[in-house]
Amino acid sequence: MTDNNTIAIYPNKAIVNFEGKDFLGQIGIDFRIFNALQNAGISVGVISQQAIENGISVLVDEHQAENAVECLKEEFRNEIQNGIVSQIYSIDQLSVIGLVTDNFNKILSELQRNKIFPLLLNQVASAGRVNLVVAANQTDKTKNIIEAEIYGKPKTVHLALIGHGNVGGTLVEQILDSAHDILQRKRIDLKIIAIANSKTIVFNKGGFGSDWRQKVRFSNMQNTLEDLYQFAKENQFENLIVVDNTASKDFVKHYPELVEQGFDIVSSNKIFNTLPIADYRNLRKVLEKNKKKYLYETNVGAGLPLIDTIKLLHLSGENITRIKGVFSGSLSYIFNNFSVRDDKFSTIIREAMDKGFTEPDPREDLSGNDVARKLLILARELDLINEFEDINIQNLIPENLLSISKEEFIARLEELDSEYEKVKKGQNEGYVLRYVGDLHGDLSQDKGILDVKLVSVPAHSALGQLKGSDSIFEIYTESYGENPIVIMGAGAGAAVTARGVFGDILRLTEVGK
């Protein structure tokens, strides 16, 4: 059939399915099928009793499929009349792919992850030879996956990037800058095949290059997921990953649908993981059913290895008793600087915005909602069923500035100055301001206590010594007692977050390897 380093492809095939009851295992059935088709001049590739329940599948050339069906209907006319054979029909436009492998289960798993479900399998275990039948329009996709899995061909990963602002745009540049090196070192070929924002989407079958901004700028194609699905289907892309670098509340609602369409998900968008717990759990079920992954390490701590650490501790049986710290790199920068400088509060906020530390609307940070989402995400990693409404949040924005437009709010930032100057001067000597998240209470129960608030702490404490836009997380466990596991580092910035997203993408490329 084929040697150990090649894949044989036989196009223009069809399967004739022969369904019924109480006839499987009867002596002579296979002979009658083979003999009838041979007498009609029809070549038979494979006869299988494993493809369908209570049935037999026969592989023939596509141009002979119709004749094969009529031939078998004539041969089994009595069985059809007696109800023993229920139907005989053909499935056309198929290809046979032949290969030699000693680990076909690995290949089959990777094919299924990519929404390829062979219609017929024929395996000679002793020789490691396998024939599988797939839809003709999945032939190239199947071949690419097999070659990457067992023959050392670079694994092509197709990326659809949603959002190309601060983080998204930086991520595109990081991928393009590193793509050649990753191909050489890891045998992973990263191709950005779609870039979208809230209004438009642009596609490139061969992958975008350094001129991506120009192509995006001149795109007038309306952004719809249906177009993305159709584009992926028409080109039969394998190893699809959608990367969400938006802050969209609407886009996250499509995550289950994206998984059903064959996409893994990487997201810096925190919103999905803070939706009602029913939605949170449903996505995990959809992911499991479709053998897909959803990675979101940058949801908390930007590029810091926080979520993975908490997952590992929890899965290992470690009893986490409390998590607290400065969760927001944006608010860390604001209060670290405001506490020790003579500048006005509004000046520091504008500075943080200019550096790309805040969300596009800084009220997302100042309201405490961003910290609250992060705290809730960590709570749910511990299997707590808290909802967003359970969180006690101190909003730093006066009520009269809550409902105005983003532009007007930014123009009126100076209205915050007098209030926070009073707060700063009202502290004890040697204390500084920090905006913290605190998950505590009996975390062995269904729900924990989640507090998000502005506090005054000693300048010499771990929280008080924080600098720049760094974040700090203290993880208290039963084993470590009063000595927490401390994770500290850069907690904001487009480059740091994009690098964390990039890391999640690369981790996904290892799935199945």
Short mmCIF file of C-alpha atoms in Angstrom, two decimals:
data_model
loop_
_atom_site.label_atom_id
_atom_site.label_comp_id
_atom_site.label_asym_id
_atom_site.label_seq_id
_atom_site.Cartn_x
_atom_site.Cartn_y
_atom_site.Cartn_z
CA MET A 1 0.00 0.00 0.00
CA THR A 2 2.57 2.59 1.16
CA ASP A 3 6.00 2.72 2.76
CA ASN A 4 6.66 4.04 6.25
CA ASN A 5 7.27 7.64 5.20
CA THR A 6 4.55 8.35 2.68
CA ILE A 7 0.82 8.81 2.59
CA ALA A 8 -1.14 7.28 -0.27
CA ILE A 9 -4.27 9.14 -1.39
CA TYR A 10 -6.95 7.53 -3.53
CA PRO A 11 -9.58 10.08 -4.61
CA ASN A 12 -12.99 9.67 -6.23
CA LYS A 13 -14.25 6.93 -3.94
CA ALA A 14 -17.68 6.11 -2.54
CA ILE A 15 -19.08 3.97 0.26
CA VAL A 16 -22.11 1.76 -0.27
CA ASN A 17 -23.86 1.25 3.06
CA PHE A 18 -25.90 -1.91 3.49
CA GLU A 19 -28.15 -1.69 6.58
CA GLY A 20 -30.51 -4.16 8.17
CA LYS A 21 -31.01 -6.45 11.13
CA ASP A 22 -30.37 -10.05 12.09
CA PHE A 23 -28.06 -10.72 9.16
CA LEU A 24 -24.65 -9.72 10.49
CA GLY A 25 -22.56 -12.81 11.05
CA GLN A 26 -24.66 -14.95 8.73
CA ILE A 27 -22.48 -17.23 6.69
CA GLY A 28 -22.12 -16.14 3.08
CA ILE A 29 -23.27 -12.50 3.35
CA ASP A 30 -19.83 -11.08 2.54
CA PHE A 31 -19.42 -13.59 -0.28
CA ARG A 32 -22.77 -12.67 -1.83
CA ILE A 33 -21.89 -8.95 -1.73
CA PHE A 34 -18.44 -9.50 -3.20
CA ASN A 35 -19.65 -11.97 -5.81
CA ALA A 36 -22.58 -9.81 -6.96
CA LEU A 37 -20.37 -6.76 -7.38
CA GLN A 38 -17.61 -8.72 -9.08
CA ASN A 39 -20.07 -10.21 -11.57
CA ALA A 40 -21.24 -6.66 -12.35
CA GLY A 41 -17.65 -5.60 -13.03
CA ILE A 42 -17.45 -3.43 -9.91
CA SER A 43 -14.15 -3.36 -8.04
CA VAL A 44 -14.47 -3.65 -4.24
CA GLY A 45 -11.86 -1.96 -2.06
CA VAL A 46 -12.95 -2.80 1.50
CA ILE A 47 -15.84 -4.64 3.13
CA SER A 48 -16.35 -3.61 6.74
CA GLN A 49 -18.87 -4.63 9.38
CA GLN A 50 -17.64 -2.01 11.84
CA ALA A 51 -18.55 1.26 10.18
CA ILE A 52 -22.24 1.36 11.07
CA GLU A 53 -24.46 -0.42 13.54
CA ASN A 54 -26.21 -3.46 12.05
CA GLY A 55 -24.68 -2.85 8.66
CA ILE A 56 -21.92 -3.45 6.18
CA SER A 57 -19.95 -0.83 4.26
CA VAL A 58 -18.38 -1.46 0.88
CA LEU A 59 -15.79 0.83 -0.71
CA VAL A 60 -16.08 1.30 -4.48
CA ASP A 61 -15.03 3.77 -7.15
CA GLU A 62 -17.34 6.78 -7.19
CA HIS A 63 -18.41 6.33 -10.81
CA GLN A 64 -19.58 2.79 -9.98
CA ALA A 65 -21.50 3.66 -6.81
CA GLU A 66 -24.94 3.94 -8.40
CA ASN A 67 -24.53 0.62 -10.22
CA ALA A 68 -23.28 -1.00 -7.01
CA VAL A 69 -26.41 0.09 -5.13
CA GLU A 70 -28.73 -1.27 -7.83
CA CYS A 71 -26.73 -4.49 -8.07
CA LEU A 72 -27.01 -5.16 -4.32
CA LYS A 73 -30.70 -4.26 -4.25
CA GLU A 74 -31.25 -6.92 -6.90
CA GLU A 75 -29.08 -9.49 -5.10
CA PHE A 76 -30.89 -8.96 -1.79
CA ARG A 77 -34.39 -8.39 -3.18
CA ASN A 78 -35.94 -11.05 -0.93
CA GLU A 79 -34.22 -9.74 2.20
CA ILE A 80 -35.46 -6.23 1.41
CA GLN A 81 -39.03 -7.48 0.96
CA ASN A 82 -38.82 -9.42 4.24
CA GLY A 83 -37.47 -6.40 6.12
CA ILE A 84 -34.13 -8.02 6.92
CA VAL A 85 -32.33 -5.40 4.80
CA SER A 86 -33.73 -1.94 5.50
CA GLN A 87 -31.80 0.19 3.00
CA ILE A 88 -28.87 0.24 0.60
CA TYR A 89 -27.41 3.62 -0.35
CA SER A 90 -24.15 5.31 -1.30
CA ILE A 91 -22.09 8.22 0.06
CA ASP A 92 -20.08 9.89 -2.70
CA GLN A 93 -17.21 12.38 -2.94
CA LEU A 94 -14.82 10.52 -0.66
CA SER A 95 -11.09 9.84 -0.55
CA VAL A 96 -9.10 6.95 0.89
CA ILE A 97 -5.93 7.84 2.76
CA GLY A 98 -3.44 5.07 3.42
CA LEU A 99 -0.56 5.26 5.87
CA VAL A 100 1.70 3.22 8.10
CA THR A 101 1.83 4.10 11.80
CA ASP A 102 2.28 2.42 15.15
CA ASN A 103 0.22 5.07 16.96
CA PHE A 104 -3.01 5.49 15.05
CA ASN A 105 -4.99 6.38 18.18
CA LYS A 106 -2.97 9.58 18.48
CA ILE A 107 -3.73 10.48 14.87
CA LEU A 108 -7.41 9.64 15.25
CA SER A 109 -7.65 11.86 18.34
CA GLU A 110 -6.04 14.78 16.52
CA LEU A 111 -8.33 14.30 13.52
CA GLN A 112 -11.37 14.37 15.79
CA ARG A 113 -10.09 17.55 17.47
CA ASN A 114 -10.11 19.08 14.01
CA LYS A 115 -13.66 17.95 13.23
CA ILE A 116 -12.58 15.10 10.95
CA PHE A 117 -14.46 11.87 11.60
CA PRO A 118 -13.43 9.06 9.21
CA LEU A 119 -16.39 7.27 7.66
CA LEU A 120 -14.55 3.96 7.39
CA LEU A 121 -11.43 2.51 8.97
CA ASN A 122 -9.47 -0.55 7.92
CA GLN A 123 -6.44 -1.43 10.00
CA VAL A 124 -3.87 -4.23 9.76
CA ALA A 125 -2.50 -4.15 13.29
CA SER A 126 0.52 -6.38 12.73
CA ALA A 127 1.85 -4.18 9.92
CA GLY A 128 0.65 -0.85 11.29
CA ARG A 129 -1.15 -0.21 8.03
CA VAL A 130 -4.27 1.93 8.09
CA ASN A 131 -6.79 2.99 5.46
CA LEU A 132 -9.26 5.67 6.40
CA VAL A 133 -12.05 7.20 4.35
CA VAL A 134 -12.83 10.91 4.63
CA ALA A 135 -14.88 13.47 2.74
CA ALA A 136 -13.04 14.60 -0.38
CA ASN A 137 -13.00 18.22 0.77
CA GLN A 138 -11.16 17.15 3.94
CA THR A 139 -8.39 15.28 2.13
CA ASP A 140 -5.72 17.98 2.29
CA LYS A 141 -6.58 18.86 5.87
CA THR A 142 -6.33 15.20 6.90
CA LYS A 143 -3.04 14.77 5.05
CA ASN A 144 -1.54 17.85 6.73
CA ILE A 145 -2.49 16.64 10.20
CA ILE A 146 -1.09 13.15 9.61
CA GLU A 147 2.16 14.47 8.17
CA ALA A 148 2.64 16.81 11.13
CA GLU A 149 1.84 14.11 13.68
CA ILE A 150 3.99 11.23 12.42
CA TYR A 151 6.22 12.35 9.57
CA GLY A 152 7.83 15.46 11.03
CA LYS A 153 6.22 18.02 8.75
CA PRO A 154 5.79 21.42 10.47
CA LYS A 155 2.43 21.69 12.20
CA THR A 156 0.46 24.58 10.72
CA VAL A 157 -1.63 26.56 13.21
CA HIS A 158 -4.23 28.96 11.82
CA LEU A 159 -5.02 32.01 13.94
CA ALA A 160 -8.07 34.26 13.81
CA LEU A 161 -7.30 37.38 15.85
CA ILE A 162 -10.25 39.36 17.16
CA GLY A 163 -9.19 42.83 18.27
CA HIS A 164 -6.12 44.63 16.96
CA GLY A 165 -5.82 47.56 19.37
CA ASN A 166 -3.09 47.93 22.00
CA VAL A 167 -2.80 44.27 22.96
CA GLY A 168 -4.04 42.76 19.70
CA GLY A 169 -1.82 44.89 17.49
CA THR A 170 1.21 44.18 19.66
CA LEU A 171 0.43 40.45 19.50
CA VAL A 172 0.34 40.50 15.68
CA GLU A 173 3.80 42.09 15.61
CA GLN A 174 5.16 39.61 18.16
CA ILE A 175 3.87 36.66 16.14
CA LEU A 176 5.28 37.98 12.87
CA ASP A 177 8.64 38.76 14.50
CA SER A 178 8.92 35.28 16.04
CA ALA A 179 7.26 33.11 13.37
CA HIS A 180 10.45 32.10 11.54
CA ASP A 181 12.30 31.23 14.74
CA ILE A 182 9.35 29.20 16.05
CA LEU A 183 9.15 27.32 12.75
CA GLN A 184 12.83 26.43 12.97
CA ARG A 185 12.91 25.55 16.67
CA LYS A 186 9.50 24.01 17.31
CA ARG A 187 8.35 22.95 13.83
CA ILE A 188 5.24 25.10 14.30
CA ASP A 189 4.08 27.24 11.37
CA LEU A 190 1.93 30.08 12.72
CA LYS A 191 -0.35 31.71 10.16
CA ILE A 192 -2.65 34.64 10.95
CA ILE A 193 -5.51 34.00 8.54
CA ALA A 194 -8.07 36.49 9.90
CA ILE A 195 -7.93 39.84 11.71
CA ALA A 196 -11.08 41.56 12.94
CA ASN A 197 -12.38 44.36 15.09
CA SER A 198 -15.93 45.15 16.12
CA LYS A 199 -16.88 46.30 12.62
CA THR A 200 -14.73 44.67 9.95
CA ILE A 201 -12.83 41.48 9.24
CA VAL A 202 -10.15 40.69 6.68
CA PHE A 203 -8.93 37.27 5.55
CA ASN A 204 -5.66 35.99 4.09
CA LYS A 205 -5.44 32.31 3.20
CA GLY A 206 -1.64 32.32 3.13
CA GLY A 207 -1.27 34.31 6.33
CA PHE A 208 -0.76 38.03 6.93
CA GLY A 209 2.67 39.64 6.74
CA SER A 210 4.20 42.94 7.78
CA ASP A 211 1.69 44.92 5.69
CA TRP A 212 -1.25 43.68 7.78
CA ARG A 213 -2.18 47.14 9.09
CA GLN A 214 -2.64 48.47 5.57
CA LYS A 215 -4.83 45.53 4.58
CA VAL A 216 -6.94 45.91 7.71
CA ARG A 217 -7.26 49.66 7.19
CA PHE A 218 -8.73 49.27 3.72
CA SER A 219 -11.06 46.41 4.57
CA ASN A 220 -14.77 47.16 4.33
CA MET A 221 -15.99 43.59 4.88
CA GLN A 222 -18.47 43.48 7.74
CA ASN A 223 -17.33 41.38 10.67
CA THR A 224 -19.57 38.32 11.00
CA LEU A 225 -18.63 34.98 12.48
CA GLU A 226 -20.51 33.24 9.68
CA ASP A 227 -17.93 34.60 7.22
CA LEU A 228 -15.11 33.30 9.43
CA TYR A 229 -16.70 29.85 9.65
CA GLN A 230 -17.25 29.74 5.89
CA PHE A 231 -13.68 30.86 5.18
CA ALA A 232 -12.26 28.17 7.49
CA LYS A 233 -14.53 25.50 6.01
CA GLU A 234 -13.80 26.39 2.38
CA ASN A 235 -10.06 26.21 2.98
CA GLN A 236 -10.25 23.24 5.37
CA PHE A 237 -7.86 24.83 7.85
CA GLU A 238 -6.56 22.53 10.55
CA ASN A 239 -5.54 23.58 14.08
CA LEU A 240 -7.79 26.63 14.33
CA ILE A 241 -7.40 29.06 17.23
CA VAL A 242 -9.49 32.17 17.78
CA VAL A 243 -7.73 34.80 19.91
CA ASP A 244 -9.97 37.30 21.70
CA ASN A 245 -8.13 40.50 22.61
CA THR A 246 -11.26 42.60 22.96
CA ALA A 247 -13.17 43.77 26.00
CA SER A 248 -16.43 42.90 24.24
CA LYS A 249 -19.37 41.64 26.28
CA ASP A 250 -21.07 40.49 23.09
CA PHE A 251 -18.26 38.50 21.48
CA VAL A 252 -17.76 36.19 24.46
CA LYS A 253 -21.33 34.91 24.02
CA HIS A 254 -20.08 33.16 20.87
CA TYR A 255 -17.41 31.08 22.63
CA PRO A 256 -19.47 27.84 22.74
CA GLU A 257 -20.39 28.31 19.08
CA LEU A 258 -16.73 28.85 18.14
CA VAL A 259 -15.77 25.62 19.90
CA GLU A 260 -18.53 23.73 18.08
CA GLN A 261 -17.11 25.11 14.82
CA GLY A 262 -13.69 23.61 15.58
CA PHE A 263 -11.79 26.48 17.23
CA ASP A 264 -9.66 26.39 20.34
CA ILE A 265 -9.84 29.69 22.25
CA VAL A 266 -7.17 31.95 23.73
CA SER A 267 -8.48 35.06 25.44
CA SER A 268 -7.25 38.09 27.33
CA ASN A 269 -10.91 39.11 27.63
CA LYS A 270 -12.00 38.48 31.22
CA ILE A 271 -15.73 38.78 30.71
CA PHE A 272 -16.66 35.21 29.83
CA ASN A 273 -15.15 33.75 32.98
CA THR A 274 -17.32 36.09 35.06
CA LEU A 275 -20.63 35.33 33.36
CA PRO A 276 -23.26 33.42 35.38
CA ILE A 277 -21.93 30.11 36.64
CA ALA A 278 -24.31 28.17 34.36
CA ASP A 279 -22.66 29.72 31.28
CA TYR A 280 -19.21 29.13 32.79
CA ARG A 281 -19.91 25.44 33.31
CA ASN A 282 -21.65 24.95 29.98
CA LEU A 283 -18.59 26.12 28.05
CA ARG A 284 -16.43 23.60 29.92
CA LYS A 285 -18.84 20.84 28.86
CA VAL A 286 -18.75 22.00 25.24
CA LEU A 287 -14.95 22.09 25.33
CA GLU A 288 -14.77 18.56 26.71
CA LYS A 289 -17.24 17.23 24.15
CA ASN A 290 -15.29 18.75 21.27
CA LYS A 291 -11.82 18.00 22.69
CA LYS A 292 -10.95 21.68 22.61
CA LYS A 293 -9.06 24.00 24.95
CA TYR A 294 -9.74 27.47 26.36
CA LEU A 295 -6.67 29.24 27.77
CA TYR A 296 -6.84 32.58 29.58
CA GLU A 297 -3.70 32.95 31.68
CA THR A 298 -3.66 36.71 30.99
CA ASN A 299 -7.12 37.18 32.54
CA VAL A 300 -5.36 37.81 35.86
CA GLY A 301 -1.84 39.14 36.23
CA ALA A 302 -1.14 39.81 32.53
CA GLY A 303 1.87 37.59 31.79
CA LEU A 304 2.41 36.25 35.31
CA PRO A 305 1.97 32.47 35.86
CA LEU A 306 -0.82 32.91 38.39
CA ILE A 307 -3.82 30.97 37.10
CA ASP A 308 -1.71 27.93 36.25
CA THR A 309 -0.17 27.99 39.73
CA ILE A 310 -3.57 28.12 41.41
CA LYS A 311 -4.92 25.36 39.15
CA LEU A 312 -1.97 23.14 39.97
CA LEU A 313 -2.27 23.72 43.71
CA HIS A 314 -6.01 23.08 43.68
CA LEU A 315 -5.83 19.98 41.48
CA SER A 316 -3.06 18.54 43.66
CA GLY A 317 -5.38 18.71 46.67
CA GLU A 318 -3.73 21.70 48.36
CA ASN A 319 -6.25 23.63 50.48
CA ILE A 320 -6.04 27.28 49.45
CA THR A 321 -7.35 29.40 52.32
CA ARG A 322 -6.96 32.95 51.00
CA ILE A 323 -5.83 34.93 47.96
CA LYS A 324 -5.20 38.64 48.22
CA GLY A 325 -3.12 41.32 46.58
CA VAL A 326 -2.95 44.13 44.07
CA PHE A 327 -4.69 42.63 41.05
CA SER A 328 -4.66 45.57 38.68
CA GLY A 329 -1.46 46.77 37.07
CA SER A 330 -3.33 49.91 36.09
CA LEU A 331 -4.42 50.77 39.63
CA SER A 332 -1.05 49.64 40.94
CA TYR A 333 0.64 52.23 38.76
CA ILE A 334 -1.88 54.90 39.72
CA PHE A 335 -1.68 54.43 43.51
CA ASN A 336 2.01 53.52 43.66
CA ASN A 337 2.75 56.87 42.06
CA PHE A 338 -0.01 58.93 43.65
CA SER A 339 1.06 57.80 47.13
CA VAL A 340 4.62 59.13 46.80
CA ARG A 341 4.35 62.02 44.32
CA ASP A 342 2.89 65.49 44.63
CA ASP A 343 1.06 65.24 41.30
CA LYS A 344 -2.71 65.38 41.12
CA PHE A 345 -4.76 62.19 40.91
CA SER A 346 -6.01 63.09 37.42
CA THR A 347 -2.45 63.64 36.20
CA ILE A 348 -1.45 60.13 37.27
CA ILE A 349 -4.54 58.64 35.59
CA ARG A 350 -3.77 60.36 32.29
CA GLU A 351 -0.19 59.17 32.56
CA ALA A 352 -1.37 55.58 33.04
CA MET A 353 -3.67 55.92 30.02
CA ASP A 354 -0.84 57.25 27.86
CA LYS A 355 1.31 54.27 28.81
CA GLY A 356 -1.47 51.87 27.81
CA PHE A 357 -1.95 50.56 31.35
CA THR A 358 -5.69 51.24 31.61
CA GLU A 359 -8.66 49.92 29.68
CA PRO A 360 -9.83 52.19 26.82
CA ASP A 361 -12.40 53.56 29.26
CA PRO A 362 -10.46 54.02 32.54
CA ARG A 363 -13.68 53.68 34.50
CA GLU A 364 -13.37 49.92 33.92
CA ASP A 365 -10.33 50.13 36.19
CA LEU A 366 -11.47 52.87 38.59
CA SER A 367 -14.88 51.30 39.11
CA GLY A 368 -13.23 48.22 40.58
CA ASN A 369 -15.02 46.00 38.07
CA ASP A 370 -11.78 44.88 36.47
CA VAL A 371 -10.30 43.80 39.80
CA ALA A 372 -13.61 42.20 40.77
CA ARG A 373 -13.66 40.11 37.59
CA LYS A 374 -10.12 38.94 38.24
CA LEU A 375 -10.95 38.01 41.82
CA LEU A 376 -14.03 36.10 40.68
CA ILE A 377 -12.00 34.23 38.06
CA LEU A 378 -9.61 33.01 40.75
CA ALA A 379 -12.52 32.05 43.00
CA ARG A 380 -13.96 29.89 40.24
CA GLU A 381 -10.60 28.20 39.72
CA LEU A 382 -11.18 26.89 43.25
CA ASP A 383 -14.60 25.54 42.16
CA LEU A 384 -16.44 28.23 44.12
CA ILE A 385 -19.79 29.20 42.64
CA ASN A 386 -19.74 32.90 43.46
CA GLU A 387 -21.43 35.28 41.05
CA PHE A 388 -20.28 38.79 40.19
CA GLU A 389 -23.12 40.18 42.30
CA ASP A 390 -21.58 38.56 45.40
CA ILE A 391 -18.51 40.81 45.27
CA ASN A 392 -18.20 43.76 47.64
CA ILE A 393 -16.77 46.48 45.38
CA GLN A 394 -15.61 49.96 46.36
CA ASN A 395 -16.18 52.10 43.27
CA LEU A 396 -13.63 54.91 43.00
CA ILE A 397 -15.81 56.98 40.65
CA PRO A 398 -18.28 59.57 41.99
CA GLU A 399 -21.88 58.75 41.10
CA ASN A 400 -22.28 61.85 38.92
CA LEU A 401 -19.51 60.60 36.59
CA LEU A 402 -20.74 57.03 36.18
CA SER A 403 -23.22 57.37 33.32
CA ILE A 404 -21.58 59.99 31.10
CA SER A 405 -19.68 59.17 27.91
CA LYS A 406 -16.08 58.01 27.98
CA GLU A 407 -14.94 61.22 26.32
CA GLU A 408 -16.74 63.43 28.82
CA PHE A 409 -15.42 61.42 31.75
CA ILE A 410 -11.84 61.83 30.57
CA ALA A 411 -12.40 65.56 30.12
CA ARG A 412 -13.68 65.82 33.71
CA LEU A 413 -10.99 63.75 35.44
CA GLU A 414 -9.90 66.76 37.50
CA GLU A 415 -13.12 66.47 39.51
CA LEU A 416 -11.55 63.47 41.27
CA ASP A 417 -8.52 65.38 42.55
CA SER A 418 -9.81 66.97 45.76
CA GLU A 419 -11.43 63.78 47.11
CA TYR A 420 -8.35 61.60 46.69
CA GLU A 421 -6.02 64.28 47.98
CA LYS A 422 -8.04 64.17 51.22
CA VAL A 423 -7.80 60.37 51.34
CA LYS A 424 -4.04 60.48 50.88
CA LYS A 425 -3.48 63.12 53.54
CA GLY A 426 -5.79 61.33 55.97
CA GLN A 427 -3.50 58.30 56.26
CA ASN A 428 -1.21 57.48 59.14
CA GLU A 429 2.38 58.54 58.65
CA GLY A 430 4.42 56.00 56.70
CA TYR A 431 1.35 54.50 55.02
CA VAL A 432 0.47 54.30 51.32
CA LEU A 433 -2.68 53.61 49.31
CA ARG A 434 -3.28 50.32 47.54
CA TYR A 435 -6.37 49.02 45.74
CA VAL A 436 -6.67 45.33 46.64
CA GLY A 437 -8.70 42.23 45.95
CA ASP A 438 -9.22 39.77 48.78
CA LEU A 439 -10.74 36.28 48.53
CA HIS A 440 -11.25 34.84 51.99
CA GLY A 441 -13.70 33.08 54.27
CA ASP A 442 -14.23 29.32 54.40
CA LEU A 443 -13.15 28.40 50.88
CA SER A 444 -14.12 24.76 51.42
CA GLN A 445 -17.76 25.84 51.13
CA ASP A 446 -19.64 26.67 47.91
CA LYS A 447 -18.90 30.38 48.15
CA GLY A 448 -16.13 32.59 49.48
CA ILE A 449 -16.06 36.24 50.54
CA LEU A 450 -14.80 38.59 47.83
CA ASP A 451 -13.78 42.15 48.74
CA VAL A 452 -12.43 44.80 46.37
CA LYS A 453 -11.42 48.05 48.05
CA LEU A 454 -8.92 50.86 48.60
CA VAL A 455 -6.80 50.31 51.70
CA SER A 456 -3.98 52.07 53.50
CA VAL A 457 -0.99 49.83 54.26
CA PRO A 458 2.46 50.35 55.80
CA ALA A 459 4.98 51.49 53.20
CA HIS A 460 7.42 48.79 54.37
CA SER A 461 4.90 45.93 53.86
CA ALA A 462 4.93 43.68 50.79
CA LEU A 463 1.98 45.57 49.34
CA GLY A 464 3.47 48.92 50.31
CA GLN A 465 6.79 48.25 48.59
CA LEU A 466 5.18 47.59 45.22
CA LYS A 467 6.64 49.73 42.41
CA GLY A 468 5.58 50.88 38.96
CA SER A 469 2.70 48.89 37.49
CA ASP A 470 3.64 45.64 39.20
CA SER A 471 1.01 43.34 40.63
CA ILE A 472 1.39 41.14 43.67
CA PHE A 473 -0.59 38.05 44.64
CA GLU A 474 -0.38 36.30 47.99
CA ILE A 475 -1.70 32.73 47.98
CA TYR A 476 -2.28 31.34 51.46
CA THR A 477 -2.57 27.57 51.83
CA GLU A 478 -3.06 25.09 54.61
CA SER A 479 0.42 23.64 54.10
CA TYR A 480 2.26 26.97 54.05
CA GLY A 481 0.28 28.52 56.91
CA GLU A 482 1.03 32.21 57.48
CA ASN A 483 3.78 32.21 54.84
CA PRO A 484 2.04 32.80 51.52
CA ILE A 485 3.21 31.85 48.07
CA VAL A 486 3.97 35.23 46.50
CA ILE A 487 3.82 35.94 42.79
CA MET A 488 4.88 39.44 41.79
CA GLY A 489 5.78 41.17 38.56
CA ALA A 490 4.56 43.33 35.71
CA GLY A 491 0.78 43.33 35.81
CA ALA A 492 -0.12 45.67 32.97
CA GLY A 493 0.99 46.88 29.58
CA ALA A 494 0.27 45.85 26.02
CA ALA A 495 3.61 44.12 25.47
CA VAL A 496 3.40 42.06 28.68
CA THR A 497 -0.21 41.01 28.08
CA ALA A 498 0.40 40.22 24.41
CA ARG A 499 3.39 38.08 25.36
CA GLY A 500 1.20 36.17 27.81
CA VAL A 501 -1.42 35.60 25.10
CA PHE A 502 1.34 34.45 22.76
CA GLY A 503 2.44 31.99 25.42
CA ASP A 504 -1.06 30.51 25.59
CA ILE A 505 -1.09 30.15 21.80
CA LEU A 506 2.19 28.26 21.88
CA ARG A 507 0.91 26.02 24.67
CA LEU A 508 -2.07 25.12 22.51
CA THR A 509 0.21 24.16 19.64
CA GLU A 510 1.61 21.44 21.90
CA VAL A 511 -1.82 19.79 22.30
CA GLY A 512 -1.72 16.36 20.71
CA LYS A 513 2.06 16.35 20.31
#
